[in-house]
Structure formats: structure tokens, C-alpha cells
Short mmCIF file of N, CA and C in Angstrom, two decimals:
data_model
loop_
_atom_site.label_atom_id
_atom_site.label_comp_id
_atom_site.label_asym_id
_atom_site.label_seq_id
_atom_site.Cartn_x
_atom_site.Cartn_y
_atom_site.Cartn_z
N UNK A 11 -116.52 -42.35 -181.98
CA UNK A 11 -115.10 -42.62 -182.03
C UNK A 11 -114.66 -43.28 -180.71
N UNK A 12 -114.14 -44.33 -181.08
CA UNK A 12 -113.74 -45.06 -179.99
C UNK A 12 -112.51 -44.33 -178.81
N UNK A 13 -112.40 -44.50 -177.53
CA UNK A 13 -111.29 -44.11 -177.23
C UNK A 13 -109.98 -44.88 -176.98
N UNK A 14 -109.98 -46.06 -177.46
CA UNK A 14 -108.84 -46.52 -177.40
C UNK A 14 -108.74 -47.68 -178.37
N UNK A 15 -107.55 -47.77 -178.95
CA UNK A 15 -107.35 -48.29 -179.95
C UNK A 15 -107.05 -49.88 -180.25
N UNK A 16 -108.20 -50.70 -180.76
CA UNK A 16 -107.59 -52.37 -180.24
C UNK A 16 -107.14 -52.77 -181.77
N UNK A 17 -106.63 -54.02 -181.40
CA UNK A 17 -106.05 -54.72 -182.60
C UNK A 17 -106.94 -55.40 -183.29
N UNK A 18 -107.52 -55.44 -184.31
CA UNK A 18 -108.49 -56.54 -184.90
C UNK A 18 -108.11 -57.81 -185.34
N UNK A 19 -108.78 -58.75 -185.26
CA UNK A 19 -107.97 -60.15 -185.72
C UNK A 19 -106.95 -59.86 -186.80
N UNK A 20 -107.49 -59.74 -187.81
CA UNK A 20 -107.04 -60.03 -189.15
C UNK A 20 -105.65 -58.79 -189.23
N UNK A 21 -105.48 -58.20 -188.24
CA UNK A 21 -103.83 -57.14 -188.02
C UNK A 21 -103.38 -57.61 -186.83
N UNK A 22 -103.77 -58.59 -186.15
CA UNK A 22 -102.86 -59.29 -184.98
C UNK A 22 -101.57 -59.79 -185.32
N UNK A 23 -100.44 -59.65 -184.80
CA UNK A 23 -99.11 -60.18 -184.49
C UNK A 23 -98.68 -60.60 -183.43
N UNK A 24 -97.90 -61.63 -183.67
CA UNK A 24 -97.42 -62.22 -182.29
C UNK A 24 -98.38 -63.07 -181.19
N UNK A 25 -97.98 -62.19 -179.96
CA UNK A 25 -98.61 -63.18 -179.02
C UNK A 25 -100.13 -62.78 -179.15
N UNK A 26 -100.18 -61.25 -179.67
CA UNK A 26 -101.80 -61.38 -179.71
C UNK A 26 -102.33 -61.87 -180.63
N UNK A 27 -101.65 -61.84 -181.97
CA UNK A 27 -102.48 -63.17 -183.07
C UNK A 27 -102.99 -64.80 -182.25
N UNK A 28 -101.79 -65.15 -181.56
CA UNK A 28 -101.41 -66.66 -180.93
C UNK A 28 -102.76 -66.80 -180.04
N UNK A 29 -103.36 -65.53 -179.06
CA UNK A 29 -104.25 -65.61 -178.39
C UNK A 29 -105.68 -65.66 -179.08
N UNK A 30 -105.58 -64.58 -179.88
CA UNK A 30 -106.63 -64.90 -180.95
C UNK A 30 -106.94 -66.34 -181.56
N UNK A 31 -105.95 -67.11 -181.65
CA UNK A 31 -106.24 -68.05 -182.17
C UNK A 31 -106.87 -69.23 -181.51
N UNK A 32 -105.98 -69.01 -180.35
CA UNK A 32 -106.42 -70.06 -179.00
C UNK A 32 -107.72 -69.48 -179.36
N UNK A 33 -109.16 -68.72 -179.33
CA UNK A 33 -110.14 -68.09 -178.38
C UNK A 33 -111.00 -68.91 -179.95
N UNK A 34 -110.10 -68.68 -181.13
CA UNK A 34 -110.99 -69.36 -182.44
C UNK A 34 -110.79 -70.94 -182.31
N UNK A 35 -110.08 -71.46 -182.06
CA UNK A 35 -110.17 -72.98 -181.73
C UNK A 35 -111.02 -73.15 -180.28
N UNK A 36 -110.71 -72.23 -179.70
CA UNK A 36 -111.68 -73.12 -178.52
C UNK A 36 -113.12 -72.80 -178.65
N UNK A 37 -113.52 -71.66 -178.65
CA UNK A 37 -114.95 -70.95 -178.71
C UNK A 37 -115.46 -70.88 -179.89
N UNK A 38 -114.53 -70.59 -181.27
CA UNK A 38 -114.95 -70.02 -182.48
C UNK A 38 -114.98 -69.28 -182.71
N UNK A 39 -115.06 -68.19 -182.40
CA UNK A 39 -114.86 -66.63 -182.42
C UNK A 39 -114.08 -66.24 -181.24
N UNK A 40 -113.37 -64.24 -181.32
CA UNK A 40 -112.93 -63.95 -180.53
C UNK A 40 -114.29 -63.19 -179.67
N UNK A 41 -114.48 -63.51 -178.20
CA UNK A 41 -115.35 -62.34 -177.73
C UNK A 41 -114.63 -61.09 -177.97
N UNK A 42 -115.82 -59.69 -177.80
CA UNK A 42 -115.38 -58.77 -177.93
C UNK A 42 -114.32 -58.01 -176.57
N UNK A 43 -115.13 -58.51 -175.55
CA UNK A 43 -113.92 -58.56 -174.13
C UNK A 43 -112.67 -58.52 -174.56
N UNK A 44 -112.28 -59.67 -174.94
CA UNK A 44 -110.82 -60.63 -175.47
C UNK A 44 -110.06 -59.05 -176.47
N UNK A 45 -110.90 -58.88 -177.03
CA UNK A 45 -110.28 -57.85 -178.58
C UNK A 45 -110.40 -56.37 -177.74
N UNK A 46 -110.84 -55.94 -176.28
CA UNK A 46 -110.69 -54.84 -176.05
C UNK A 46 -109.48 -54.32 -175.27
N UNK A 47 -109.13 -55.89 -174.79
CA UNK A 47 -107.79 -55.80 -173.71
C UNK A 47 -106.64 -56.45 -174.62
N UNK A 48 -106.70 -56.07 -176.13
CA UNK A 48 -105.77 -56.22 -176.93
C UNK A 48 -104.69 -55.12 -177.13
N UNK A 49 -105.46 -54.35 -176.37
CA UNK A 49 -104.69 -52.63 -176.44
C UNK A 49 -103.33 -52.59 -175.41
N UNK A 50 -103.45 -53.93 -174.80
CA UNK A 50 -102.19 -54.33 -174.29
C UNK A 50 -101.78 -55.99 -174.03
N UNK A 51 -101.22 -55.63 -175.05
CA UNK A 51 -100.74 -57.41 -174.91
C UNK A 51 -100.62 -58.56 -173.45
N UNK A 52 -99.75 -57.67 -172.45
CA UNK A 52 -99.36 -57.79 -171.39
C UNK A 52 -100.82 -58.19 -170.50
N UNK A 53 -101.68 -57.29 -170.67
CA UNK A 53 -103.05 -57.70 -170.09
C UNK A 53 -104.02 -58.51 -170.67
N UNK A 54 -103.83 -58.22 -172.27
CA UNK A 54 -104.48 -60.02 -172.70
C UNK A 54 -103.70 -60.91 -172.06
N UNK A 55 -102.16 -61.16 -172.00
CA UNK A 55 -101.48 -62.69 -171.67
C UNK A 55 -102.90 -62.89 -170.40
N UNK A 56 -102.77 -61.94 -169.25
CA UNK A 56 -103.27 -61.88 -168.39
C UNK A 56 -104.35 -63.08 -168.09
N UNK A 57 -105.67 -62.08 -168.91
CA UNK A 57 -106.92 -62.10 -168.73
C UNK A 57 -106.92 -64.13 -169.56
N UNK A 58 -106.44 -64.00 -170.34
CA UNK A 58 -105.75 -65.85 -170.83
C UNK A 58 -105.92 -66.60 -169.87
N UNK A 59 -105.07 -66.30 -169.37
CA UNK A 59 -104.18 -67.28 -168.06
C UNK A 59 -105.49 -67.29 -167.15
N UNK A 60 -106.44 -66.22 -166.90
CA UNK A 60 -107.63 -66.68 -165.93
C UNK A 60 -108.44 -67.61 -166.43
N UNK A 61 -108.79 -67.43 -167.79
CA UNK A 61 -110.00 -68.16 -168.36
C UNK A 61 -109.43 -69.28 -168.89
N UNK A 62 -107.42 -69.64 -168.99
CA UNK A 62 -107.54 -71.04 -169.04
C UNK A 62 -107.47 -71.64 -167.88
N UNK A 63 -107.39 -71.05 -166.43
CA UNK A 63 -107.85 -71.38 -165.29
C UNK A 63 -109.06 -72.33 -165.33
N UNK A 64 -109.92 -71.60 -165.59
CA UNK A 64 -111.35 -71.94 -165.45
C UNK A 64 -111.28 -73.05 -166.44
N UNK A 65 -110.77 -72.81 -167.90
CA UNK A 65 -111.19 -73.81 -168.63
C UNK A 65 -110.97 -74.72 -168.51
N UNK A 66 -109.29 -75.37 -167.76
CA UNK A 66 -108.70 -76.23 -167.53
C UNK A 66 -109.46 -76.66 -166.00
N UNK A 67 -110.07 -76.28 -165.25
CA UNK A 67 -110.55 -76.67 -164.09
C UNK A 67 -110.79 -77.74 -163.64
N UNK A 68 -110.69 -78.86 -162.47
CA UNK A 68 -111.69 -80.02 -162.72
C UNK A 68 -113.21 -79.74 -162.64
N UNK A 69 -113.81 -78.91 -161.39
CA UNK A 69 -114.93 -78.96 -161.70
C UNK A 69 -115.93 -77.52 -162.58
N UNK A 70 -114.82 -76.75 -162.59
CA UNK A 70 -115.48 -75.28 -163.34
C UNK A 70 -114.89 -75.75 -165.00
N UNK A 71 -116.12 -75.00 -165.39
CA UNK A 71 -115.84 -74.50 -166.57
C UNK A 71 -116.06 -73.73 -167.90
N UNK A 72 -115.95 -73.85 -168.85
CA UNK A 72 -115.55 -72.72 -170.33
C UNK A 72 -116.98 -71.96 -169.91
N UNK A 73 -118.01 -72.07 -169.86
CA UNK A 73 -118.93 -71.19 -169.49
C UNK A 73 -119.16 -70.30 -168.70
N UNK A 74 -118.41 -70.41 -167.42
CA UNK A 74 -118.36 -70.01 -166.39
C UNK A 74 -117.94 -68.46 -167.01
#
């Protein structure tokens, strides 16, 4: 039993559906990372905003 409770794609709303979606257009799937810090929206926006850091980078990137 898990101890904390995440959102799964397919019951996402809002901004966490919106993020989900970004992670399926860019990557194709959601990592499981992405779906564990769903347990707060506020810290997905977060963890987003780093990895479109990176993605948007000039010389880093989506792999990183």
C-alpha cells in the first residue's frame, strides 16, 4: 500500500491534466517521477518549470 496518494493520468484535472499532457507530447509518456509529485499540484507546476529549463536550454538538454 502506497503511502501517498497520486493522481493517475486518466483522473487528472486542471493544471495537472495540462502537465500531463505537456510530458505526453514531449516525451510520450508521463515518467513515473512526474505522477509522484502529482500529490501536489503546486510542486508539479514546480518540478515543470525546471525541466522546461533544461529543455528549453541553448546548450542542455531533454535528456539531461
Amino acid at each position: 500500500m502506497a503511502l501517498i496518494t497520486t493522481v493517475p493520468p486518466e483522473e487528472a484535472e486542471g493544471e495537472v491534466s495540462a502537465m500531463y499532457e505537456m510530458f505526453l507530447k514531449t516525451a510520450g509518456t508521463i515518467p513515473k517521477p512526474m505522477e509522484m509529485v502529482s500529490v501536489s499540484p503546486e510542486l508539479m507546476k514546480m518540478q515543470s518549470q525546471v525541466i522546461g529549463y533544461y529543455m528549453n536550454h541553448p546548450t542542455l538538454k531533454f535528456p539531461l
